[in-house]
Short mmCIF file of C-alpha atoms in Angstrom, two decimals:
data_model
loop_
_atom_site.label_atom_id
_atom_site.label_comp_id
_atom_site.label_asym_id
_atom_site.label_seq_id
_atom_site.Cartn_x
_atom_site.Cartn_y
_atom_site.Cartn_z
CA MET A 1 229.79 -73.82 156.53
CA PRO A 2 226.19 -75.18 156.72
CA LEU A 3 223.45 -72.73 157.64
CA PHE A 4 221.20 -73.84 160.43
CA SER A 5 217.87 -72.35 161.46
CA ASP A 6 215.41 -73.20 164.22
CA ALA A 7 212.67 -72.51 161.64
CA MET A 8 213.59 -75.51 159.50
CA GLU A 9 212.09 -79.07 159.79
CA ASN A 10 214.18 -82.22 159.14
CA HIS A 11 212.84 -84.85 156.64
CA ALA A 12 214.10 -88.31 156.25
CA LEU A 13 214.84 -90.03 152.91
CA SER A 14 215.68 -93.47 151.80
CA ASN A 15 219.55 -92.96 151.54
CA ASN A 16 219.97 -92.10 155.28
CA TYR A 17 220.78 -88.44 154.45
CA GLY A 18 217.65 -86.42 154.50
CA PHE A 19 216.98 -82.75 154.01
CA SER A 20 215.56 -79.77 155.79
CA ALA A 21 212.91 -77.33 154.74
CA VAL A 22 210.72 -74.47 155.99
CA PRO A 23 207.49 -75.65 157.60
CA VAL A 24 204.54 -75.38 155.20
CA ASP A 25 202.61 -73.27 157.71
CA ASN A 26 205.23 -70.62 157.46
CA LEU A 27 204.91 -70.05 153.74
CA GLY A 28 203.07 -67.07 152.31
CA ALA A 29 202.52 -67.82 148.54
CA SER A 30 200.11 -70.21 146.91
CA GLU A 31 202.54 -71.86 144.54
CA TYR A 32 206.28 -72.58 144.48
CA THR A 33 209.00 -73.64 142.20
CA LEU A 34 211.49 -75.74 144.21
CA ALA A 35 215.00 -75.02 142.99
CA LEU A 36 217.97 -77.18 143.95
CA VAL A 37 221.68 -76.68 143.35
CA VAL A 38 223.90 -79.66 143.82
CA ALA A 39 227.63 -78.74 143.71
CA ASP A 40 230.63 -80.94 143.65
CA VAL A 41 233.31 -80.07 146.23
CA SER A 42 235.61 -82.96 145.68
CA SER A 43 239.27 -82.20 145.80
CA SER A 44 239.62 -81.75 141.93
CA VAL A 45 237.57 -78.52 142.09
CA SER A 46 240.17 -76.72 144.26
CA MET A 47 241.70 -74.75 141.49
CA PHE A 48 238.42 -73.13 140.64
CA ARG A 49 236.59 -73.16 144.05
CA ASP A 50 236.31 -69.39 144.19
CA ASP A 51 234.70 -69.23 140.71
CA ILE A 52 232.20 -72.10 141.60
CA GLU A 53 231.27 -70.09 144.71
CA ALA A 54 230.90 -66.92 142.77
CA CYS A 55 228.71 -68.78 140.22
CA VAL A 56 226.27 -69.81 142.96
CA LYS A 57 226.24 -66.26 144.45
CA ARG A 58 225.59 -64.75 141.01
CA ALA A 59 222.66 -67.23 140.40
CA VAL A 60 221.12 -66.35 143.79
CA SER A 61 221.45 -62.68 143.30
CA ALA A 62 219.88 -62.86 139.84
CA CYS A 63 217.05 -65.01 141.07
CA ARG A 64 216.25 -62.47 143.80
CA ASP A 65 215.56 -60.02 141.09
CA ALA A 66 213.41 -62.35 139.02
CA PRO A 67 209.70 -61.48 138.39
CA ARG A 68 208.50 -64.54 140.46
CA SER A 69 211.11 -64.35 143.17
CA ASP A 70 208.46 -64.62 145.93
CA ASN A 71 207.43 -68.00 144.47
CA LEU A 72 210.93 -69.62 144.50
CA MET A 73 212.39 -71.82 147.13
CA LEU A 74 215.99 -72.86 147.12
CA ARG A 75 218.07 -75.75 148.64
CA MET A 76 221.88 -76.09 148.22
CA LEU A 77 223.59 -79.39 148.55
CA THR A 78 227.29 -80.00 148.17
CA PHE A 79 229.11 -83.31 147.94
CA ASN A 80 232.46 -85.07 147.89
CA HIS A 81 232.42 -88.66 149.15
CA ASN A 82 229.82 -87.39 151.65
CA LEU A 83 226.75 -85.26 151.27
CA HIS A 84 226.56 -81.84 152.93
CA GLU A 85 223.42 -79.61 153.06
CA HIS A 86 224.48 -76.00 152.99
CA HIS A 87 220.87 -75.10 153.58
CA GLY A 88 217.51 -76.71 153.16
CA PHE A 89 214.47 -75.48 151.10
CA LYS A 90 213.62 -71.92 152.11
CA PRO A 91 212.14 -68.96 150.26
CA LEU A 92 214.54 -67.46 147.79
CA MET A 93 214.16 -63.97 149.26
CA ASP A 94 215.56 -65.38 152.57
CA CYS A 95 218.78 -66.43 150.68
CA ASN A 96 221.48 -63.67 150.50
CA PRO A 97 224.53 -64.02 148.21
CA ASP A 98 226.92 -63.63 151.18
CA ASP A 99 225.31 -66.78 152.75
CA TYR A 100 227.33 -68.72 150.24
CA ASN A 101 230.71 -67.41 151.36
CA GLY A 102 232.84 -70.56 152.24
CA SER A 103 230.28 -72.93 150.82
CA ILE A 104 232.75 -74.60 148.39
CA ASN A 105 235.43 -76.49 150.52
CA PRO A 106 237.08 -78.99 148.16
CA SER A 107 238.38 -82.38 149.52
CA GLY A 108 237.85 -86.06 149.03
CA SER A 109 236.32 -88.10 146.28
CA THR A 110 233.08 -87.96 144.25
CA ALA A 111 229.65 -89.49 145.13
CA LEU A 112 227.90 -87.94 142.18
CA PHE A 113 225.15 -90.56 141.94
CA ASP A 114 224.29 -90.44 145.66
CA ALA A 115 224.08 -86.55 145.64
CA THR A 116 221.90 -86.51 142.49
CA HIS A 117 219.62 -89.11 143.99
CA ASN A 118 219.25 -87.22 147.24
CA GLY A 119 218.59 -84.08 145.45
CA ILE A 120 215.91 -85.38 143.26
CA GLU A 121 214.28 -87.39 146.11
CA SER A 122 214.23 -84.26 148.24
CA VAL A 123 212.27 -82.20 145.67
CA LEU A 124 209.83 -85.00 145.15
CA SER A 125 209.30 -85.44 148.88
CA TYR A 126 208.96 -81.72 149.72
CA GLY A 127 207.00 -81.21 146.62
CA LYS A 128 204.47 -83.84 147.70
CA THR A 129 204.17 -82.19 151.00
CA LEU A 130 203.37 -78.86 149.27
CA VAL A 131 200.87 -80.44 146.90
CA ASP A 132 199.13 -82.26 149.79
CA SER A 133 198.76 -78.91 151.36
CA ASP A 134 197.11 -77.44 148.25
CA TYR A 135 200.04 -75.66 146.85
CA ASP A 136 200.85 -75.78 143.19
CA CYS A 137 204.37 -76.92 142.68
CA ASN A 138 207.12 -77.70 140.09
CA ALA A 139 210.89 -78.12 140.43
CA ILE A 140 214.27 -77.60 138.87
CA VAL A 141 217.48 -79.51 139.85
CA VAL A 142 220.95 -78.38 138.69
CA VAL A 143 223.86 -80.73 139.30
CA ILE A 144 227.39 -79.29 138.83
CA THR A 145 230.38 -81.65 138.66
CA ASP A 146 233.84 -81.96 137.17
CA GLY A 147 234.40 -85.67 137.59
CA ASP A 148 233.09 -89.22 137.27
CA ASP A 149 231.58 -91.11 140.27
CA ASN A 150 233.83 -93.17 142.55
CA SER A 151 232.09 -93.27 145.90
CA SER A 152 228.35 -93.81 145.47
CA THR A 153 225.99 -96.52 146.71
CA TYR A 154 223.35 -95.63 144.08
CA GLY A 155 223.71 -95.72 140.35
CA ALA A 156 222.29 -93.95 137.35
CA THR A 157 219.48 -96.54 137.12
CA GLN A 158 218.19 -95.56 140.58
CA VAL A 159 218.18 -91.88 139.57
CA ARG A 160 216.07 -92.78 136.43
CA ASP A 161 213.68 -94.70 138.63
CA LEU A 162 213.18 -91.72 140.85
CA LEU A 163 212.40 -89.48 137.89
CA ALA A 164 209.95 -92.04 136.39
CA LYS A 165 208.15 -92.18 139.76
CA ALA A 166 207.90 -88.43 139.68
CA MET A 167 206.03 -88.60 136.38
CA GLN A 168 203.87 -91.44 137.68
CA ASP A 169 202.89 -89.80 141.01
CA GLU A 170 202.12 -86.39 139.37
CA ALA A 171 202.80 -84.62 142.66
CA LEU A 172 204.94 -82.11 140.87
CA GLU A 173 203.42 -80.46 137.79
CA SER A 174 206.83 -80.82 136.11
CA ILE A 175 210.47 -81.26 136.95
CA VAL A 176 213.56 -80.02 134.94
CA THR A 177 216.97 -81.63 135.62
CA ILE A 178 220.16 -80.12 134.30
CA LEU A 179 223.65 -81.80 134.48
CA VAL A 180 226.60 -79.35 134.17
CA GLY A 181 230.00 -80.67 133.53
CA VAL A 182 232.71 -78.13 134.35
CA ASN A 183 236.39 -78.18 133.23
CA VAL A 184 235.58 -81.10 130.94
CA ASN A 185 238.72 -81.08 128.83
CA ALA A 186 239.09 -84.88 128.31
CA ALA A 187 236.95 -86.91 125.85
CA TYR A 188 236.49 -89.80 128.25
CA LEU A 189 234.89 -87.51 130.90
CA SER A 190 232.69 -85.87 128.35
CA ASN A 191 231.56 -89.15 127.17
CA TYR A 192 231.01 -90.36 130.77
CA LEU A 193 228.84 -87.43 131.73
CA LYS A 194 226.79 -87.50 128.51
CA ALA A 195 226.15 -91.17 129.23
CA PHE A 196 225.08 -90.34 132.80
CA LYS A 197 222.74 -87.70 131.42
CA ASP A 198 221.05 -90.26 129.13
CA ASP A 199 221.08 -93.13 131.57
CA ALA A 200 219.69 -91.10 134.47
CA GLY A 201 217.20 -89.22 132.28
CA PHE A 202 218.31 -85.62 132.84
CA THR A 203 216.45 -83.04 130.81
CA GLN A 204 219.65 -81.28 129.65
CA TYR A 205 223.42 -81.60 129.67
CA VAL A 206 225.61 -78.50 129.67
CA GLU A 207 229.42 -78.78 129.15
CA ILE A 208 232.16 -76.27 129.99
CA ASP A 209 235.65 -77.07 128.62
CA ASN A 210 237.57 -74.76 130.76
CA ALA A 211 236.36 -73.58 134.17
CA ASP A 212 237.35 -69.96 134.81
CA GLU A 213 235.90 -66.72 136.12
CA LYS A 214 234.31 -65.93 132.74
CA THR A 215 232.74 -69.27 131.92
CA LEU A 216 231.51 -69.78 135.48
CA ALA A 217 229.93 -66.36 135.62
CA LYS A 218 228.16 -67.35 132.48
CA LEU A 219 227.01 -70.51 134.15
CA GLY A 220 225.63 -68.46 137.11
CA ASN A 221 223.46 -66.48 134.66
CA PHE A 222 222.36 -69.68 132.90
CA ILE A 223 221.29 -71.24 136.21
CA SER A 224 219.21 -68.20 137.22
CA LYS A 225 217.56 -67.96 133.80
CA SER A 226 216.72 -71.68 133.85
CA ILE A 227 215.23 -71.40 137.44
CA SER A 228 213.22 -68.33 136.41
CA ASN A 229 211.85 -69.96 133.21
CA GLN A 230 210.77 -73.05 135.23
CA SER A 231 208.99 -70.82 137.66
CA GLN A 232 207.17 -69.02 134.90
CA ALA A 233 206.08 -72.36 133.42
CA LEU A 234 204.16 -73.27 136.66
CA GLY A 235 200.50 -73.43 135.75
CA THR A 236 201.02 -74.25 132.12
CA GLY A 237 200.97 -78.12 132.71
CA GLY A 238 204.44 -78.74 131.49
CA PRO A 239 208.10 -77.90 132.04
CA SER A 240 210.00 -74.84 130.72
CA VAL A 241 211.82 -75.20 127.40
CA PRO A 242 215.60 -75.62 127.91
CA ILE A 243 217.64 -72.55 127.10
CA ASN A 244 221.01 -72.60 125.29
CA PHE A 245 224.15 -72.12 127.36
#
């Protein structure tokens, strides 16, 4: 279930589903990497829901042990035909693996584009808030899905426009975006997600043919390393180099 806290502030976005975040005045570091995990919870993920949940918990646990864990903030968003914020942006050290018990509840259809749009817009919005308050900031967005979009208002073009705006505004030092296709065992779906990666302008596409405990544990490690690398890139003027899955 979603995690609520009186310490969080609500922020509006253009798509009528906003986000929450810790107030800037409550932050202790001078620079942050905003990390966002966007997870598909449509009905088709039912057969590997526990492994997706374990993947997220593994990533959070590993990030807590990362060298720059005090400079990480995390938000988790899930989606089917609707968007559901599990929790807003908060310091990584305030995120415990057990907080994600029950976070993956499959049902409904797939609003992949809307969830991606909300996720990217949230890091741009909160990132600007941080930069305007004299924090250095970069971001990484990881979108995990097993299917094609069938419920969104937005399209890939609007996602690309958001990323282009991020580069123009220069509020964030850099942003890395990773699309992960899980249980992609059909050629049409592989082609669809690769096209979405290119059309939307994702930095990287990672594909997992069969979703099981082993492959999704590997994904958890990949996510944590990607987040850690982007955090270490803060201050260099550019993004981290994509790592191999």
